[in-house]
Short mmCIF file of C-alpha atoms and ligand atoms in Angstrom, two decimals:
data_model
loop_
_atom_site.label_atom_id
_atom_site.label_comp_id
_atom_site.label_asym_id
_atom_site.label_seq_id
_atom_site.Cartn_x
_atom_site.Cartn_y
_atom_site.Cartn_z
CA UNK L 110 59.49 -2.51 46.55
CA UNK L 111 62.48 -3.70 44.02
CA UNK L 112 61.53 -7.17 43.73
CA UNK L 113 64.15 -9.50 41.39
CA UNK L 114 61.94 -12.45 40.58
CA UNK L 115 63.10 -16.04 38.78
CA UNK L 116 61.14 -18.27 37.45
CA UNK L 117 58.49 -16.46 34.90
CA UNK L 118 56.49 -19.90 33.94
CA UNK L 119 53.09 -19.96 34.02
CA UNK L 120 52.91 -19.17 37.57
CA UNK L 121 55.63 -16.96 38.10
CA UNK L 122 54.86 -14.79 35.12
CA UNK L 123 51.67 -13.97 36.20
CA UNK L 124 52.38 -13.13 39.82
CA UNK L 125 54.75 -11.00 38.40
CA UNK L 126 52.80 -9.28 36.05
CA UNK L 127 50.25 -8.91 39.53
CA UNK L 128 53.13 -7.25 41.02
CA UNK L 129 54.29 -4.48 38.35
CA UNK L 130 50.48 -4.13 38.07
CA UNK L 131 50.47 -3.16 41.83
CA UNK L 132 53.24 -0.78 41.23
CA UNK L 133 56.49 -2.61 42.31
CA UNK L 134 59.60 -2.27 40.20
CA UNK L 135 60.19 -5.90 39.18
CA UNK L 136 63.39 -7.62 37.37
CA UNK L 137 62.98 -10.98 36.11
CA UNK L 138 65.02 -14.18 34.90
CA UNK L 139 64.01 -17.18 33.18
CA UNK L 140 66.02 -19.42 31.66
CA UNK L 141 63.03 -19.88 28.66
CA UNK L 142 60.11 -17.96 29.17
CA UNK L 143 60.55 -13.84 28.21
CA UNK L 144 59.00 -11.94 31.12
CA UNK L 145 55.88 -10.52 31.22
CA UNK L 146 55.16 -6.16 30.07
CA UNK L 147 56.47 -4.41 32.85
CA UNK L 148 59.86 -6.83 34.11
CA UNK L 149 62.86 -5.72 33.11
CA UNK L 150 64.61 -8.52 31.59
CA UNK L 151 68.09 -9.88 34.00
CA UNK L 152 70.72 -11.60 32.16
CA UNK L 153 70.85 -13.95 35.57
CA UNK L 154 69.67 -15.16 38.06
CA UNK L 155 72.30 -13.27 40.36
CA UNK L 156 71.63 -10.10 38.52
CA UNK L 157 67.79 -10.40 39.21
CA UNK L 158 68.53 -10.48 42.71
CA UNK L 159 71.44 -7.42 43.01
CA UNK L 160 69.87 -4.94 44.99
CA UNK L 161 66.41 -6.05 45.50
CA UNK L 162 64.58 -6.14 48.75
CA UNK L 163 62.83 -9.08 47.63
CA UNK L 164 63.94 -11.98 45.57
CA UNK L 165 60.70 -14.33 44.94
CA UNK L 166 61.35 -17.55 43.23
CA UNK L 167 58.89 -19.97 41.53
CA UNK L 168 61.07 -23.26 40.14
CA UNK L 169 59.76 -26.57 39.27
CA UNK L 170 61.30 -28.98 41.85
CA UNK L 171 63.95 -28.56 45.19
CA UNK L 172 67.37 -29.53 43.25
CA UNK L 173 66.67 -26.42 40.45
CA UNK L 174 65.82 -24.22 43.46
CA UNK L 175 69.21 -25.17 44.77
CA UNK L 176 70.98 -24.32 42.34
CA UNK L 177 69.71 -20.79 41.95
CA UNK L 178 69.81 -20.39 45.39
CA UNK L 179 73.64 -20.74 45.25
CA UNK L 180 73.32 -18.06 42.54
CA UNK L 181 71.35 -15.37 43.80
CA UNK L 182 72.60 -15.73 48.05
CA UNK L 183 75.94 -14.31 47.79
CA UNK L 184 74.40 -11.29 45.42
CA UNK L 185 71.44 -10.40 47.49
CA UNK L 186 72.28 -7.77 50.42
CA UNK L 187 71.88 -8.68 53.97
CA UNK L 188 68.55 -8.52 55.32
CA UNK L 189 66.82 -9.21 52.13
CA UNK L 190 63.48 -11.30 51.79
CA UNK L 191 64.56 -14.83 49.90
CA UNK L 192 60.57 -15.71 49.29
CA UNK L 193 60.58 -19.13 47.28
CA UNK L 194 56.82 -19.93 46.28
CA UNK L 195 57.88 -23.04 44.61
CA UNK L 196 56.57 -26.55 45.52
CA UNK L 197 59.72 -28.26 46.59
CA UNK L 198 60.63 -31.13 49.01
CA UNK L 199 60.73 -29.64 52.64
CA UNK L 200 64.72 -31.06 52.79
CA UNK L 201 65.59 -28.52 50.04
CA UNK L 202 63.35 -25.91 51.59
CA UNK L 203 64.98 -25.76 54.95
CA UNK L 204 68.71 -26.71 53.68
CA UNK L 205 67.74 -23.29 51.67
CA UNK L 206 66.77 -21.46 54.10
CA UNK L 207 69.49 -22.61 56.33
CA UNK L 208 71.71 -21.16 53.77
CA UNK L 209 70.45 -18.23 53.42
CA UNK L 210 70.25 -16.93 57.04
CA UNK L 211 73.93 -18.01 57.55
CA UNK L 212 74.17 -14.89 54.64
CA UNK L 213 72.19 -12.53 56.82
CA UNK L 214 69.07 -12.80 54.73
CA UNK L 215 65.42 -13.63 55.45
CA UNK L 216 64.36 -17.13 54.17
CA UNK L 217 60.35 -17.88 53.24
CA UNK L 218 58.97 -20.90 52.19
CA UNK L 219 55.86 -20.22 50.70
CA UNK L 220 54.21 -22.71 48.04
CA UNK L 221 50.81 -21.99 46.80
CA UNK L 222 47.47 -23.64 46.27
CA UNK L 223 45.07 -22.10 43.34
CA UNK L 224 46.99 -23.09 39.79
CA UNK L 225 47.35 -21.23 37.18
CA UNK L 226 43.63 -18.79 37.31
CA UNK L 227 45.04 -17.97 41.29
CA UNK L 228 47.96 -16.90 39.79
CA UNK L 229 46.29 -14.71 36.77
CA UNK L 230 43.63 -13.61 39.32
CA UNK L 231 45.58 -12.85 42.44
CA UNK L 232 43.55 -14.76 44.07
CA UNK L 233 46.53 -17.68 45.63
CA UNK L 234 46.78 -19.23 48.94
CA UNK L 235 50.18 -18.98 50.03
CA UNK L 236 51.05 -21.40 52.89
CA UNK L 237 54.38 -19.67 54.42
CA UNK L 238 57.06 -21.28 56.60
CA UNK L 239 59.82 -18.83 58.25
CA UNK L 240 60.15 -15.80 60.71
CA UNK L 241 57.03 -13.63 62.17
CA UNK L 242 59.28 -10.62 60.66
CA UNK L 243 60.16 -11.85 57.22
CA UNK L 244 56.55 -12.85 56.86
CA UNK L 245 55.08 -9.39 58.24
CA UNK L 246 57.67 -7.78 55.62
CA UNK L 247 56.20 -9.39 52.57
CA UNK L 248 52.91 -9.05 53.99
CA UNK L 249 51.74 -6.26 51.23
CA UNK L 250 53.23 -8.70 48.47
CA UNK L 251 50.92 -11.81 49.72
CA UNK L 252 48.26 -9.27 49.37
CA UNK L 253 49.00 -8.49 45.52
CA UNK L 254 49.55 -12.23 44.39
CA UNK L 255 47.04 -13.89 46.77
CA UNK L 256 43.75 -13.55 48.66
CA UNK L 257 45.39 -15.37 51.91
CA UNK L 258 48.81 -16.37 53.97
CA UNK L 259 48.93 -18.25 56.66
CA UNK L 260 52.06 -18.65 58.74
CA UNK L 261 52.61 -21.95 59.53
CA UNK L 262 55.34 -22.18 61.80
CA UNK L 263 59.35 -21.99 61.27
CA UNK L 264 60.87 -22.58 57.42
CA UNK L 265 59.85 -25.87 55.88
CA UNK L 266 56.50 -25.65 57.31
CA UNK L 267 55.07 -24.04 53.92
CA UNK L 268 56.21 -27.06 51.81
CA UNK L 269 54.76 -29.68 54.72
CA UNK L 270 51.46 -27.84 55.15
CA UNK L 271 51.41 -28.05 51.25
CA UNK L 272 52.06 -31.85 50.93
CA UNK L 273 49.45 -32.89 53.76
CA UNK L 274 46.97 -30.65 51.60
CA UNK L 275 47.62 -32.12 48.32
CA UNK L 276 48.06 -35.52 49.82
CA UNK L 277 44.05 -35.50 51.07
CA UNK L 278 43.20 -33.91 47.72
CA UNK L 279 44.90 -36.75 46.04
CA UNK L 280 43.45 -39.59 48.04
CA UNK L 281 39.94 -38.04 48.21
CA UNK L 282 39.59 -37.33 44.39
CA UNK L 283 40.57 -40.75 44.17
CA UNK L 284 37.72 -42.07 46.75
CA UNK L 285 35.15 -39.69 44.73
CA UNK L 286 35.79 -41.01 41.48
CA UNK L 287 35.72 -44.79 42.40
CA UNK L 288 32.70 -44.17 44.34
CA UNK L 289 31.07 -43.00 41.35
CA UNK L 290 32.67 -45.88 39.20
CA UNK L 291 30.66 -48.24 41.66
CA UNK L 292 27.52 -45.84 41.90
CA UNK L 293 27.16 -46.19 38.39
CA UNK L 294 27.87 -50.05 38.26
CA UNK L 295 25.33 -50.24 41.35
CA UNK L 296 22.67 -48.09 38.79
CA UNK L 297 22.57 -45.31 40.52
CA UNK L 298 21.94 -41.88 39.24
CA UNK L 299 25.13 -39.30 39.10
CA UNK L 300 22.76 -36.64 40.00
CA UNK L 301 21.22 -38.67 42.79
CA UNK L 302 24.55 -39.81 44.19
CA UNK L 303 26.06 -35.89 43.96
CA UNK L 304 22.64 -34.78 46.01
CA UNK L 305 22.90 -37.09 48.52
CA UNK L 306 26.81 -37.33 49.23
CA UNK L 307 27.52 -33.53 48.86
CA UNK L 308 25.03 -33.39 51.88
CA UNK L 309 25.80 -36.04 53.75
CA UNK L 310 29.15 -36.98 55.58
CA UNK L 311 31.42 -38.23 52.46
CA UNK L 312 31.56 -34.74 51.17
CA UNK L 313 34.73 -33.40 50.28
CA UNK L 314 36.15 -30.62 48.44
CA UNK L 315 36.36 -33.12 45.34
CA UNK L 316 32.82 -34.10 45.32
CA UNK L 317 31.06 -30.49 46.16
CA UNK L 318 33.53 -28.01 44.49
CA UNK L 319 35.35 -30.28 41.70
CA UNK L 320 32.95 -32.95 40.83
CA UNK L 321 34.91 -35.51 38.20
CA UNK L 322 31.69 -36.20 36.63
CA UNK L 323 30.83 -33.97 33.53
CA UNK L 324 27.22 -32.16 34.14
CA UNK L 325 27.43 -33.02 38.04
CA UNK L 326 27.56 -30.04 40.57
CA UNK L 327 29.39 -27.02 40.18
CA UNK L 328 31.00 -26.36 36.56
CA UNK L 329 34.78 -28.24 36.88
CA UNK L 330 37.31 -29.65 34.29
CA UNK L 331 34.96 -32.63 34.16
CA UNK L 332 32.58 -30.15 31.76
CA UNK L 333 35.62 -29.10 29.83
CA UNK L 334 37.02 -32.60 28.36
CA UNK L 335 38.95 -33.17 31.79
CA UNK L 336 42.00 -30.03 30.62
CA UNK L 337 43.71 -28.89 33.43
CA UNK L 338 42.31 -27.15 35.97
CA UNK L 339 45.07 -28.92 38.22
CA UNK L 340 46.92 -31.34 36.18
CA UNK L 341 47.49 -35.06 37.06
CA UNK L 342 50.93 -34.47 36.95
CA UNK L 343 51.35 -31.91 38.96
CA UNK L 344 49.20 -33.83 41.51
CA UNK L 345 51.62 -36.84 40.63
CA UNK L 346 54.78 -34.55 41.79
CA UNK L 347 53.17 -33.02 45.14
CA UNK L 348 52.11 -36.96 46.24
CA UNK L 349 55.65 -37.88 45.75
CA UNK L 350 57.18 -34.79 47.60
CA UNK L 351 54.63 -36.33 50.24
CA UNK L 352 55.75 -39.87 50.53
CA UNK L 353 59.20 -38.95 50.33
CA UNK L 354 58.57 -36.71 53.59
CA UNK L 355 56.92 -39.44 54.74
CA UNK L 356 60.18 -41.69 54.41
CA UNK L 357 62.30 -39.19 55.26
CA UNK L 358 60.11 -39.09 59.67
CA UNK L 359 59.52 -42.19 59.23
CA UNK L 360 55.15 -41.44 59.01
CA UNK L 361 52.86 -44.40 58.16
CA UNK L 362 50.75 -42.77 54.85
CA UNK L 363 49.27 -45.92 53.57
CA UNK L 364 46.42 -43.99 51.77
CA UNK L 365 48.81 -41.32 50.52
CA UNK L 366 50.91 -44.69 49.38
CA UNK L 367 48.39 -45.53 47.36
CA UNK L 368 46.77 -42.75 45.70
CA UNK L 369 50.81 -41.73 44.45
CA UNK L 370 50.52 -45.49 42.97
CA UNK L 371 47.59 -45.38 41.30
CA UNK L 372 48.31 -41.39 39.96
CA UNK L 373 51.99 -42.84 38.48
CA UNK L 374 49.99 -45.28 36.75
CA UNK L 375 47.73 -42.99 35.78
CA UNK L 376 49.85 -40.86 34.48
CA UNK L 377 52.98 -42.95 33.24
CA UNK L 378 51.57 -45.76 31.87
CA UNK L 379 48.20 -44.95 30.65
CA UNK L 380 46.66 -41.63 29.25
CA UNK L 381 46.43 -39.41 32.57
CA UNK L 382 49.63 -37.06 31.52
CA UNK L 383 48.40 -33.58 30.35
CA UNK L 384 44.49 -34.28 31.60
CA UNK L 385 43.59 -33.10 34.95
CA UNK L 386 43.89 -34.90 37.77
CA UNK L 387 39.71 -35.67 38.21
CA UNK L 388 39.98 -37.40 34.88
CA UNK L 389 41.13 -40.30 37.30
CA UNK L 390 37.25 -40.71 37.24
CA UNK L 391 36.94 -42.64 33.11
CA UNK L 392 39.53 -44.70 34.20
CA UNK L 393 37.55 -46.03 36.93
CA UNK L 394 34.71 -46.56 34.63
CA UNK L 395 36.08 -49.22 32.17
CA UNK L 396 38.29 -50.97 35.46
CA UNK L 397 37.27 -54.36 36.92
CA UNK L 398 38.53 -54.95 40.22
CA UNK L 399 41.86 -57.26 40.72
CA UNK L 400 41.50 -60.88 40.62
P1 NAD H 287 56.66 -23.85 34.70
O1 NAD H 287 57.44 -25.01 34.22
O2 NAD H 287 55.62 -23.23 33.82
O3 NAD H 287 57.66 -22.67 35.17
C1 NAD H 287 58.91 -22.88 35.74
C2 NAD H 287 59.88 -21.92 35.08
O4 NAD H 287 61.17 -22.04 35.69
C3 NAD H 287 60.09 -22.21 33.59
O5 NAD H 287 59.72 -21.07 32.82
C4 NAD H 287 61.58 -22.52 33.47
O6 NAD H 287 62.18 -22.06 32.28
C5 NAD H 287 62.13 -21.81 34.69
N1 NAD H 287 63.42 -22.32 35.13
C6 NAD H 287 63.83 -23.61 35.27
N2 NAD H 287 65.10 -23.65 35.72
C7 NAD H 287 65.50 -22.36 35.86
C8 NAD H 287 66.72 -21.76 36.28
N3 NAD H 287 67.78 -22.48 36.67
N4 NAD H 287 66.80 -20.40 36.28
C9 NAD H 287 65.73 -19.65 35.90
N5 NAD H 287 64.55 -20.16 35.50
C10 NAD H 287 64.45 -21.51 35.47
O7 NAD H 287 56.01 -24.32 36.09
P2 NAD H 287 54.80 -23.63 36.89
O8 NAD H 287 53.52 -24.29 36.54
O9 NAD H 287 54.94 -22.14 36.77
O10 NAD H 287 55.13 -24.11 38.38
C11 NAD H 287 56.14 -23.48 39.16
C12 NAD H 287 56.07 -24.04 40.57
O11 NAD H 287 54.76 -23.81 41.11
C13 NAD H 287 56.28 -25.57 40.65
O12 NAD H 287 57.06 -25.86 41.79
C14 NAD H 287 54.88 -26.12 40.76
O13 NAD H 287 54.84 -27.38 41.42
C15 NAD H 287 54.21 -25.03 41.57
N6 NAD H 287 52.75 -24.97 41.39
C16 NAD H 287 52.19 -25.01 40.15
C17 NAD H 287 50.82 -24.95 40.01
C18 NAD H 287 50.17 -24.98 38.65
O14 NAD H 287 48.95 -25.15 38.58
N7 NAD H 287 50.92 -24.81 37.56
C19 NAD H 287 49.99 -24.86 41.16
C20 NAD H 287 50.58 -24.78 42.41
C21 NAD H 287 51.97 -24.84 42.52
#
């Protein structure tokens, strides 16, 4: 396939790397990072997308993707995939999307779950909001970048499947790492506590797969001085694009409330930016609860 793809970061350049190494014919644009061997270098964003079948895009937040997307539209031809893989508010995704099949071409929203390594490895999640057709047309390419897609209804459904994710991930990382602030107040062994609630019903993803306590369970960040892994920041943007959904339908996410609270702290006013987001589990340690 010709594939015109903006946004080489450190997601987007690997997945396009993935696809030259597949054998696609890929042009790129970035307006910092040089593309990877293999994509032909665009001078913009419009020429990236002249002529290709696909046009994948992979921007940090909904008003950059906007802004491209008012780019690369009118120069795509009709019938044309528009797959954005970005993590974006779900407003922006469908006012995108709306866009873009007023031109005649075939919106995707399609945000991913598996950080950077997913991207290097191929291995993504890709959770896809849009048409049975576009999605059965990119098929092959979800294949190259990813080890699964699931189609989760009409476009904006990607982003919203994303947020609900991310917003249990945040909430439960936070519940494992104060439980093993209190555990270790309450003298109990790390070890103990990991045997005991990775088999019993407060396991989680956090606790079995991404323990935040260095030495405990399977190797994580935790065992690496807490780098990223998935950063708090990142965590920090997808548990806002949450709670502004949340506003937006008027849906009662008290926990989800919370956890963005204490990950802004984390983050903006103490030393959680740049660490990954399990390293929520030190600051536990040394805190005392309210008066
Ligand atoms: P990044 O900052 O490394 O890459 C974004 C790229 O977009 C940058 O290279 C930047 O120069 C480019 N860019 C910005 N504005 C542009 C424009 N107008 N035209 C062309 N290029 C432009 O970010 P990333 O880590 O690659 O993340 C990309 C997206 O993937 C984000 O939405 C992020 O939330 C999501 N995501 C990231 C991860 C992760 O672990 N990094 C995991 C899942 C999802």
């Amino acid at each position: 396939m010709k594939i015109g793809f903006i946004g080489l970061g450190n997601m987007g350049g690997p997945m396009a790397a993935n696809l030259v190494a597949a054998g696609h014919t890929v042009t790129g644009f970035d307006l910092a990072a040089e593309p990877p061997e293999g994509v032909a270098k665009a001078a913009s964003a419009a020429e990236a997308a002249t002529g290709a079948d696909v046009v994948i895009t992979m921007l940090p937040n909904g008003a950059i993707l906007k802004t491209v997307a008012a780019e690369i539209i009118p120069a795509m031809h009709s019938g044309a995939v528009f797959l954005d893989c970005s993590t974006v508010d779900v407003e922006s995704a469908r006012a995108v999307a709306t866009d873009a099949e007023a031109a005649g071409l075939q919106p995707l929203d399609a945000p991913v779950s598996g950080g950077i390594t997913g991207a290097a490895a191929g291995t993504l999640t890709f959770m896809v909001g849009g048409s049975d057709t576009a999605f059965a047309a990119v098929a092959d390419l979800f294949d190259v970048m990813g080890q699964k897609a699931v189609l989760c209804g009409p476009s904006g459904n990607g982003q919203a499947a994303k947020i609900c994710n991310n917003m249990i991930l945040g909430a439960t990382m936070i519940a494992t790492c104060e439980a093993f602030a209190l555990a270790d107040k309450l003298g109990l062994d790390r070890q103990a506590m990991f045997d005991v609630v990775s088999t019993s019903s407060g396991y989680s993803w956090t606790m079995n797969a991404y323990c935040p306590a260095p030495g405990i369970g399977p190797k994580s960040p935790a065992d690496n001085g807490y780098a990223p892994g998935f950063a708090a920041d990142l965590m920090l943007k997808d548990l806002r694009l949450s709670q502004q959904a949340a506003e937006a339908v008027d849906a009662d996410t008290p926990m989800g409330l919370r956890a963005t609270e204490l990950y802004a702290d984390f983050v903006e006013q103490e030393d959680g930016a740049g660490k990954d987001f399990s390293a929520m589990l030190p600051r536990f340690e040394s805190r005392r609860r309210p008066a």
